[in-house]
PDB file of C-alpha atoms and ligand atoms in Angstrom:
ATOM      1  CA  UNK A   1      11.694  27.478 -10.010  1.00 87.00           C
ATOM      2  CA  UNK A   2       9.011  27.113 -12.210  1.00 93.00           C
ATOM      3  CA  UNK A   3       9.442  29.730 -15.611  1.00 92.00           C
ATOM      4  CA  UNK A   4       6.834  32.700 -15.577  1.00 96.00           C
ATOM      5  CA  UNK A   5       5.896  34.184 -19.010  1.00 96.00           C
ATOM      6  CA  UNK A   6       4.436  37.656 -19.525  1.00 96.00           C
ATOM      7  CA  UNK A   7       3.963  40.023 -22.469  1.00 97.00           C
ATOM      8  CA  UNK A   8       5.949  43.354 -22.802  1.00 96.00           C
ATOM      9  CA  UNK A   9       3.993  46.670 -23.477  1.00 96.00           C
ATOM     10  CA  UNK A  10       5.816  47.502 -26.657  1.00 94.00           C
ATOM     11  CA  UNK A  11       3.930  49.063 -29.431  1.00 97.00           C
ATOM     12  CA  UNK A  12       7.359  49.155 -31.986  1.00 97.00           C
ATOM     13  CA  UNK A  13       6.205  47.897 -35.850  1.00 97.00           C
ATOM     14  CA  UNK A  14       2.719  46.681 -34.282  1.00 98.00           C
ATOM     15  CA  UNK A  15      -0.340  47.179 -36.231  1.00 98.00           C
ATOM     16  CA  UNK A  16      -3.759  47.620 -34.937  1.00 98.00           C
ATOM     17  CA  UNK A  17      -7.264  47.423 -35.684  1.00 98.00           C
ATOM     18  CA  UNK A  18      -9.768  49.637 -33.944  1.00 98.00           C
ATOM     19  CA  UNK A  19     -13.418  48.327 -34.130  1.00 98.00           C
ATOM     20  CA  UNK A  20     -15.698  51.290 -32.481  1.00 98.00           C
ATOM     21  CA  UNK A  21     -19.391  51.185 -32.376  1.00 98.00           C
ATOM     22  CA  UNK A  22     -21.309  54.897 -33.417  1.00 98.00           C
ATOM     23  CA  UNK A  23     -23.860  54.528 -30.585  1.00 96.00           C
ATOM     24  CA  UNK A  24     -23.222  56.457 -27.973  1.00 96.00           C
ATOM     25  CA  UNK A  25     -20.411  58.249 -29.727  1.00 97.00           C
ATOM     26  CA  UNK A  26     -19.935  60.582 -27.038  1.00 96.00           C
ATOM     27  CA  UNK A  27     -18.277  57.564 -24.920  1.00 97.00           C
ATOM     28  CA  UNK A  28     -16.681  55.756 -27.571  1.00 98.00           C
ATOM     29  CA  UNK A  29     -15.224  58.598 -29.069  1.00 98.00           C
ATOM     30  CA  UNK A  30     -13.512  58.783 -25.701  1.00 97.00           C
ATOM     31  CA  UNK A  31     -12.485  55.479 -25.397  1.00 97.00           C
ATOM     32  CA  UNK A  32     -10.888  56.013 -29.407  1.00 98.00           C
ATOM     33  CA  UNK A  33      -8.943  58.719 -27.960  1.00 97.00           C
ATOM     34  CA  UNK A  34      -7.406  56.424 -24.629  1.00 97.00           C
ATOM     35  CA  UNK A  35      -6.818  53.285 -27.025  1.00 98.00           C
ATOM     36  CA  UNK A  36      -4.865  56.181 -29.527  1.00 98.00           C
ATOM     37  CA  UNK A  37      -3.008  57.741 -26.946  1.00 97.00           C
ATOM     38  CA  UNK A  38      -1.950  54.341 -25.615  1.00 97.00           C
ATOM     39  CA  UNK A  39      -0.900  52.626 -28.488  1.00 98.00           C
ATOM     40  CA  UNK A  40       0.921  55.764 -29.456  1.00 98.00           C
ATOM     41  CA  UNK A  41       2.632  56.111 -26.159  1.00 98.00           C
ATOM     42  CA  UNK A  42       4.086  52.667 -26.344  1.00 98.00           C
ATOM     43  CA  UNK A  43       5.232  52.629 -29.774  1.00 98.00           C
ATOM     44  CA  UNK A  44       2.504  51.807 -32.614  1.00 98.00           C
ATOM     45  CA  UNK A  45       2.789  54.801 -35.666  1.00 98.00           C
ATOM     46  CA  UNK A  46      -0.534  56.555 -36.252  1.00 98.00           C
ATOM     47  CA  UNK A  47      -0.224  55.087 -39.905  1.00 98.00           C
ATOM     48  CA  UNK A  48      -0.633  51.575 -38.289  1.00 98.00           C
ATOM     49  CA  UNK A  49      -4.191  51.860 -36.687  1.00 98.00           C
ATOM     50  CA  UNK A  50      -6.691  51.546 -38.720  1.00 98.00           C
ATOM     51  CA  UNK A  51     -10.374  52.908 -37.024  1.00 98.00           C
ATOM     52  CA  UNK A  52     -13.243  50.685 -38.511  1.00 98.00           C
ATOM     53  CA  UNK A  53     -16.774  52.367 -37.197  1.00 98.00           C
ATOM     54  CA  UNK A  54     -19.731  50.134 -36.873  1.00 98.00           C
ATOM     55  CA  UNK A  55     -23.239  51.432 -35.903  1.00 98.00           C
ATOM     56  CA  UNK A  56     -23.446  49.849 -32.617  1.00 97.00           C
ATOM     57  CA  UNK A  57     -22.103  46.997 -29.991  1.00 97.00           C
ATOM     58  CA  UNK A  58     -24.249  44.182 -32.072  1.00 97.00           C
ATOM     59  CA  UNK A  59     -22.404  44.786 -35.276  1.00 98.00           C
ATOM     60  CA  UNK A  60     -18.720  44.658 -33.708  1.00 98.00           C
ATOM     61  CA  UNK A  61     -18.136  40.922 -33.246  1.00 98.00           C
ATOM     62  CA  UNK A  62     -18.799  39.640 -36.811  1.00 98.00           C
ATOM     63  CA  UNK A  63     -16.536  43.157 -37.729  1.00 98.00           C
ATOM     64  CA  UNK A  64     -13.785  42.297 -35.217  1.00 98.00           C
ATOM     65  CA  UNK A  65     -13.496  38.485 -36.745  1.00 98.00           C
ATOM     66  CA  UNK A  66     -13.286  39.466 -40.492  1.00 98.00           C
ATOM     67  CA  UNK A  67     -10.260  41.777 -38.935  1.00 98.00           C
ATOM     68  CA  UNK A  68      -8.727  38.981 -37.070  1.00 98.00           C
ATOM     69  CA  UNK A  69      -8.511  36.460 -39.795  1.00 98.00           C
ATOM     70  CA  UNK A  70      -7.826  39.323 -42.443  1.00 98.00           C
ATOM     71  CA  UNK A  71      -4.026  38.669 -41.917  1.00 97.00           C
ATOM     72  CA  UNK A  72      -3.153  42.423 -41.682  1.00 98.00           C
ATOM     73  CA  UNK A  73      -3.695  43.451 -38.021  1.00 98.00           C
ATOM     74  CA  UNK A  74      -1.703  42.081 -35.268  1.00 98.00           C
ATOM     75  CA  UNK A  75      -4.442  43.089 -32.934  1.00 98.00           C
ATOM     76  CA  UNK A  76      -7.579  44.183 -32.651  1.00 98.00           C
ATOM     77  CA  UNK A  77      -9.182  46.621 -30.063  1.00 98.00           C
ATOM     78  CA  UNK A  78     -12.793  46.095 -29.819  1.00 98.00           C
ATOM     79  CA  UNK A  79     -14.614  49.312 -28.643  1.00 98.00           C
ATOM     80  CA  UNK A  80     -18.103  50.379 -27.448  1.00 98.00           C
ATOM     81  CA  UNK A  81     -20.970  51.446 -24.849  1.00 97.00           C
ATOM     82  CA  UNK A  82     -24.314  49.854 -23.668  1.00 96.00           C
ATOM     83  CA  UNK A  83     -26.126  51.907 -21.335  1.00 94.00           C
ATOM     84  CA  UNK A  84     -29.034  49.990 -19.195  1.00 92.00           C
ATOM     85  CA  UNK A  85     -30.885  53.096 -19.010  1.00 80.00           C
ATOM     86  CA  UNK A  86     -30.608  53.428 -22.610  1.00 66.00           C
ATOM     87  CA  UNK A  87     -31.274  49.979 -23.405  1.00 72.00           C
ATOM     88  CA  UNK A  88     -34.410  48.182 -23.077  1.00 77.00           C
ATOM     89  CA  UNK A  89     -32.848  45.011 -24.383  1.00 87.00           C
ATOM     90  CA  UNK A  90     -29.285  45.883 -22.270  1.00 90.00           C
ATOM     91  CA  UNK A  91     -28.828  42.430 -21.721  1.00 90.00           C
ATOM     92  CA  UNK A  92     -29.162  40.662 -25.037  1.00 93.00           C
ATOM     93  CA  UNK A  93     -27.493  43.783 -26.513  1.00 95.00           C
ATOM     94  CA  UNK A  94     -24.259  43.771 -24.099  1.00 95.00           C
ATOM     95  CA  UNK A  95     -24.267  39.670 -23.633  1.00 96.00           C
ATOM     96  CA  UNK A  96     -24.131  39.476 -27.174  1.00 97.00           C
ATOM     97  CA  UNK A  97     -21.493  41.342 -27.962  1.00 98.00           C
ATOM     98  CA  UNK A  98     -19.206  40.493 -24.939  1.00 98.00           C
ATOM     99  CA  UNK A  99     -20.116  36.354 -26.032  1.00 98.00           C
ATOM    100  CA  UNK A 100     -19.616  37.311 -29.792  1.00 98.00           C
ATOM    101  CA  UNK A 101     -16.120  38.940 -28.856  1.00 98.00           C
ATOM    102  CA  UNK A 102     -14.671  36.206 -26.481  1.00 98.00           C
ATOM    103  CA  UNK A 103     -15.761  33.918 -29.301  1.00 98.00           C
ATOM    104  CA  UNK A 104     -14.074  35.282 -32.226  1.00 98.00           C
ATOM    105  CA  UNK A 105     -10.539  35.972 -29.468  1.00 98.00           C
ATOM    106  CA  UNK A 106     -10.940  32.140 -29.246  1.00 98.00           C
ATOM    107  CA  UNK A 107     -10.677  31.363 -32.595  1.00 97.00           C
ATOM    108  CA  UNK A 108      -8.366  34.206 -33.862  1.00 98.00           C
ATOM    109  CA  UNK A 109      -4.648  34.103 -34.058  1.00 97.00           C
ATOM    110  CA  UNK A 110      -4.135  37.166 -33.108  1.00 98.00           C
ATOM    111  CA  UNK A 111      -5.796  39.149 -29.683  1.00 98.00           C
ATOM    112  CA  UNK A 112      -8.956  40.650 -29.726  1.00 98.00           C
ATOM    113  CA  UNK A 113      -9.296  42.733 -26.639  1.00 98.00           C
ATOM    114  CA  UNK A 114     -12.659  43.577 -24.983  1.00 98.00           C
ATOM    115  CA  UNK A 115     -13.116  47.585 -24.630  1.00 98.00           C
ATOM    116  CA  UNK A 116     -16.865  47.821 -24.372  1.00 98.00           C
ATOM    117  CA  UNK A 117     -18.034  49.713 -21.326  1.00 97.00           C
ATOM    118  CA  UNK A 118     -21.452  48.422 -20.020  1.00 95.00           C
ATOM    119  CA  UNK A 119     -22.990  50.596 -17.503  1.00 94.00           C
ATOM    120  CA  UNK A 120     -26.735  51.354 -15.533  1.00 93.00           C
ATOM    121  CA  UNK A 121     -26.267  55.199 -16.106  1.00 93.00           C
ATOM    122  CA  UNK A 122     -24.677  57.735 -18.866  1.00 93.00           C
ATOM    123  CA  UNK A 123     -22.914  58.827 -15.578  1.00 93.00           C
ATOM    124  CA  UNK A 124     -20.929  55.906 -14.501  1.00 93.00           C
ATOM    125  CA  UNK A 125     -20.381  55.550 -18.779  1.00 94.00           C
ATOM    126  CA  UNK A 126     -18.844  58.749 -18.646  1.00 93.00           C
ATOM    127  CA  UNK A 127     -16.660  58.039 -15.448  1.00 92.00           C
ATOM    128  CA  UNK A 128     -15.369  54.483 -17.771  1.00 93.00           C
ATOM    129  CA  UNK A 129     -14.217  56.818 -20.049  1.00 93.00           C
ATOM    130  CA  UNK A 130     -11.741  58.884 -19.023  1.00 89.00           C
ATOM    131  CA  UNK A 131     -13.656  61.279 -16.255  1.00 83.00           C
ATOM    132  CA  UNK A 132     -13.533  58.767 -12.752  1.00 82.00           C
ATOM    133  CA  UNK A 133     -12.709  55.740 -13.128  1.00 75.00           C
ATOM    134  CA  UNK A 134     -10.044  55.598 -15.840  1.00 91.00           C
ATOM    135  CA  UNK A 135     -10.555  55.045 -19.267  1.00 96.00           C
ATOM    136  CA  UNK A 136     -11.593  51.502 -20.730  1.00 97.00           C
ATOM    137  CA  UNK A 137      -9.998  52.466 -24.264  1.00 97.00           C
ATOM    138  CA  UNK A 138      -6.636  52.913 -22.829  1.00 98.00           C
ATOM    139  CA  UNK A 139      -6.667  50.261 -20.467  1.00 97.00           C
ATOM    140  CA  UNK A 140      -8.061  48.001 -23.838  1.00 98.00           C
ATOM    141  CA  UNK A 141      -5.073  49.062 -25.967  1.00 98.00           C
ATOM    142  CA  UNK A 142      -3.285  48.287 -23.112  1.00 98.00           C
ATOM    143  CA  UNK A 143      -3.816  44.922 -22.632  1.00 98.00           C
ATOM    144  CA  UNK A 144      -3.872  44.447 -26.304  1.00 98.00           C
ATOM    145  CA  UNK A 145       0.150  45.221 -26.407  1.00 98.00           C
ATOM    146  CA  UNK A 146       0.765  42.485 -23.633  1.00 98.00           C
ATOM    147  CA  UNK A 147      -0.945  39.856 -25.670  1.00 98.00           C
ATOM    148  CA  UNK A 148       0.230  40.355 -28.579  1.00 98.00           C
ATOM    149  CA  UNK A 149       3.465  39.781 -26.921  1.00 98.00           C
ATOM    150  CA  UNK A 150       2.656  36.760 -24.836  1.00 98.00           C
ATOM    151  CA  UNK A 151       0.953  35.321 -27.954  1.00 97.00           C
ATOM    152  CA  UNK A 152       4.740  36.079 -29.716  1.00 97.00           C
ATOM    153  CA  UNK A 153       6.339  34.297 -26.858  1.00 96.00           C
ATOM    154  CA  UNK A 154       3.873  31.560 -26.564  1.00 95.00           C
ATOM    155  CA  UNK A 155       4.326  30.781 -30.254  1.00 94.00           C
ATOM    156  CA  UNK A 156       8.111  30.991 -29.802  1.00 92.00           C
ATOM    157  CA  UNK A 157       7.837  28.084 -27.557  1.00 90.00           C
ATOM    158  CA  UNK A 158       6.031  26.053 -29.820  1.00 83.00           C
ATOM    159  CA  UNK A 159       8.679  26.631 -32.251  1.00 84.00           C
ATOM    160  CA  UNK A 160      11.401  25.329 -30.150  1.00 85.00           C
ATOM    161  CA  UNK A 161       9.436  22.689 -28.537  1.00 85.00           C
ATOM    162  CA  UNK A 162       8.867  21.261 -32.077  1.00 84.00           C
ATOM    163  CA  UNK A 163      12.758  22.122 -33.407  1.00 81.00           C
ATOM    164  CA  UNK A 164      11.789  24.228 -35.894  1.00 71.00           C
ATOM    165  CA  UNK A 165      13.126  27.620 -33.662  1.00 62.00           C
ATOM    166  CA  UNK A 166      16.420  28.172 -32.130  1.00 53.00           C
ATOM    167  CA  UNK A 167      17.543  26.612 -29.275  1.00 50.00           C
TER     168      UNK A 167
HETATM  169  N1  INI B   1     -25.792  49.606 -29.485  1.00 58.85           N
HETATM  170  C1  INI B   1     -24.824  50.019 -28.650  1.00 58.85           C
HETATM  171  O1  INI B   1     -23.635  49.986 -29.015  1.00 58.85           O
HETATM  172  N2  INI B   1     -25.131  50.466 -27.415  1.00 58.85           N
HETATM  173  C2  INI B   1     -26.415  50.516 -26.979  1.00 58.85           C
HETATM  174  O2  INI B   1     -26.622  50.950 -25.804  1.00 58.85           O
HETATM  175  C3  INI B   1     -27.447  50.103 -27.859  1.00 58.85           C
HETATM  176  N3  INI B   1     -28.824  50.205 -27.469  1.00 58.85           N
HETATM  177  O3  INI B   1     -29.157  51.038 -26.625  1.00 58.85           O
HETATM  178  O4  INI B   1     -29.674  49.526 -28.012  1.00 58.85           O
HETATM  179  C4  INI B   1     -27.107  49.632 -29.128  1.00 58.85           C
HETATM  180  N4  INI B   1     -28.068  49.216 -29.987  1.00 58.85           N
HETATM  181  C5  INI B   1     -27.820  49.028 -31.390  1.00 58.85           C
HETATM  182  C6  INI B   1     -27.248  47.655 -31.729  1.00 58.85           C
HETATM  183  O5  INI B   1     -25.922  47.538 -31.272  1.00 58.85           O
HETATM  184  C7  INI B   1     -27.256  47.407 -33.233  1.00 58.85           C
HETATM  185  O6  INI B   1     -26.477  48.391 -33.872  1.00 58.85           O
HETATM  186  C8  INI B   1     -28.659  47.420 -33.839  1.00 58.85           C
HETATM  187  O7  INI B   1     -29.517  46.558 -33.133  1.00 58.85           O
HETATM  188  C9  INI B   1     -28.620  46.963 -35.320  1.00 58.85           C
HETATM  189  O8  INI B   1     -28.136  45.631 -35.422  1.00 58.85           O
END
């Protein structure tokens, strides 16, 4: 039977960075408040999240990487909203940002999580964020905890693989 390996959702001694974009504060404030309340639920002390604010989307990529190779976060939560009918240049804005984060998660050591709702309307924007359809803060944070684990375990392997960890 072949071995399966997946991350726990515990928050215990974890510390997180928060990268949130101003524009359209009225949804990222909301997805702030899901990420919080999950990372709270699970474990992680309000003293370790830090809450970095950026002006918008654009700005949270090159944010998110000085974060990730800072050395004092074990994860970062990347967190914003680009509205189509807001946004003449939608596209560049929100393919931008979504390339700029996957990018920096590539190259970081630690997980940098994707929490940046991209919708046509403030109404399905507002449903991401905690009215409808969930909220994409919490469900960020979320997956945030269950990599930083698997990225524990993962490393654990390598150890033992190499003889350096226990047997
Ligand atoms: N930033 C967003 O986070 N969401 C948007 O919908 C948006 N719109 O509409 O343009 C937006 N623009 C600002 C952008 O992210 C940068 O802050 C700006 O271009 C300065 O670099």
């Amino acid at each position: 039977m072949a071995r399966v390996h997946e991350g726990k959702l515990d928050g215990k001694g974890l510390k997180a960075a928060l990268v949130v974009s101003r524009f359209n504060s009225f949804i990222t404030s909301k997805l702030l408040e899901g990420a919080a309340d999950c990372l709270l639920r699970h474990g992680v002390k309000d003293e370790d999240m830090d809450v970095f604010m950026v002006p918008g989307a654009w700005e949270i990529p090159a944010t998110a990487a000085g974060l990730a190779g800072s050395g004092g976060f074990d994860l970062v939560i990347c967190l914003g909203a680009v509205i189509r009918g807001e946004t003449p240049h939608f596209d560049q804005v929100a393919g931008e940002t979504a390339r700029g984060i996957g990018r920096v998660g590539m190259e970081a050591k630690v997980p940098v999580i994707y929490g940046i709702v991209t919708a046509d309307t403030v109404e399905q924007a507002v449903d991401r964020a905690g009215a409808k359809g969930g909220n994409r803060g919490f469900d960020a944070a979320m997956t945030g905890l269950e990599m930083v684990s698997l990225y524990r375990k993962i490393a654990g392997l390598g150890k033992q693989a190499s003889g350096k960890g226990k047997p």
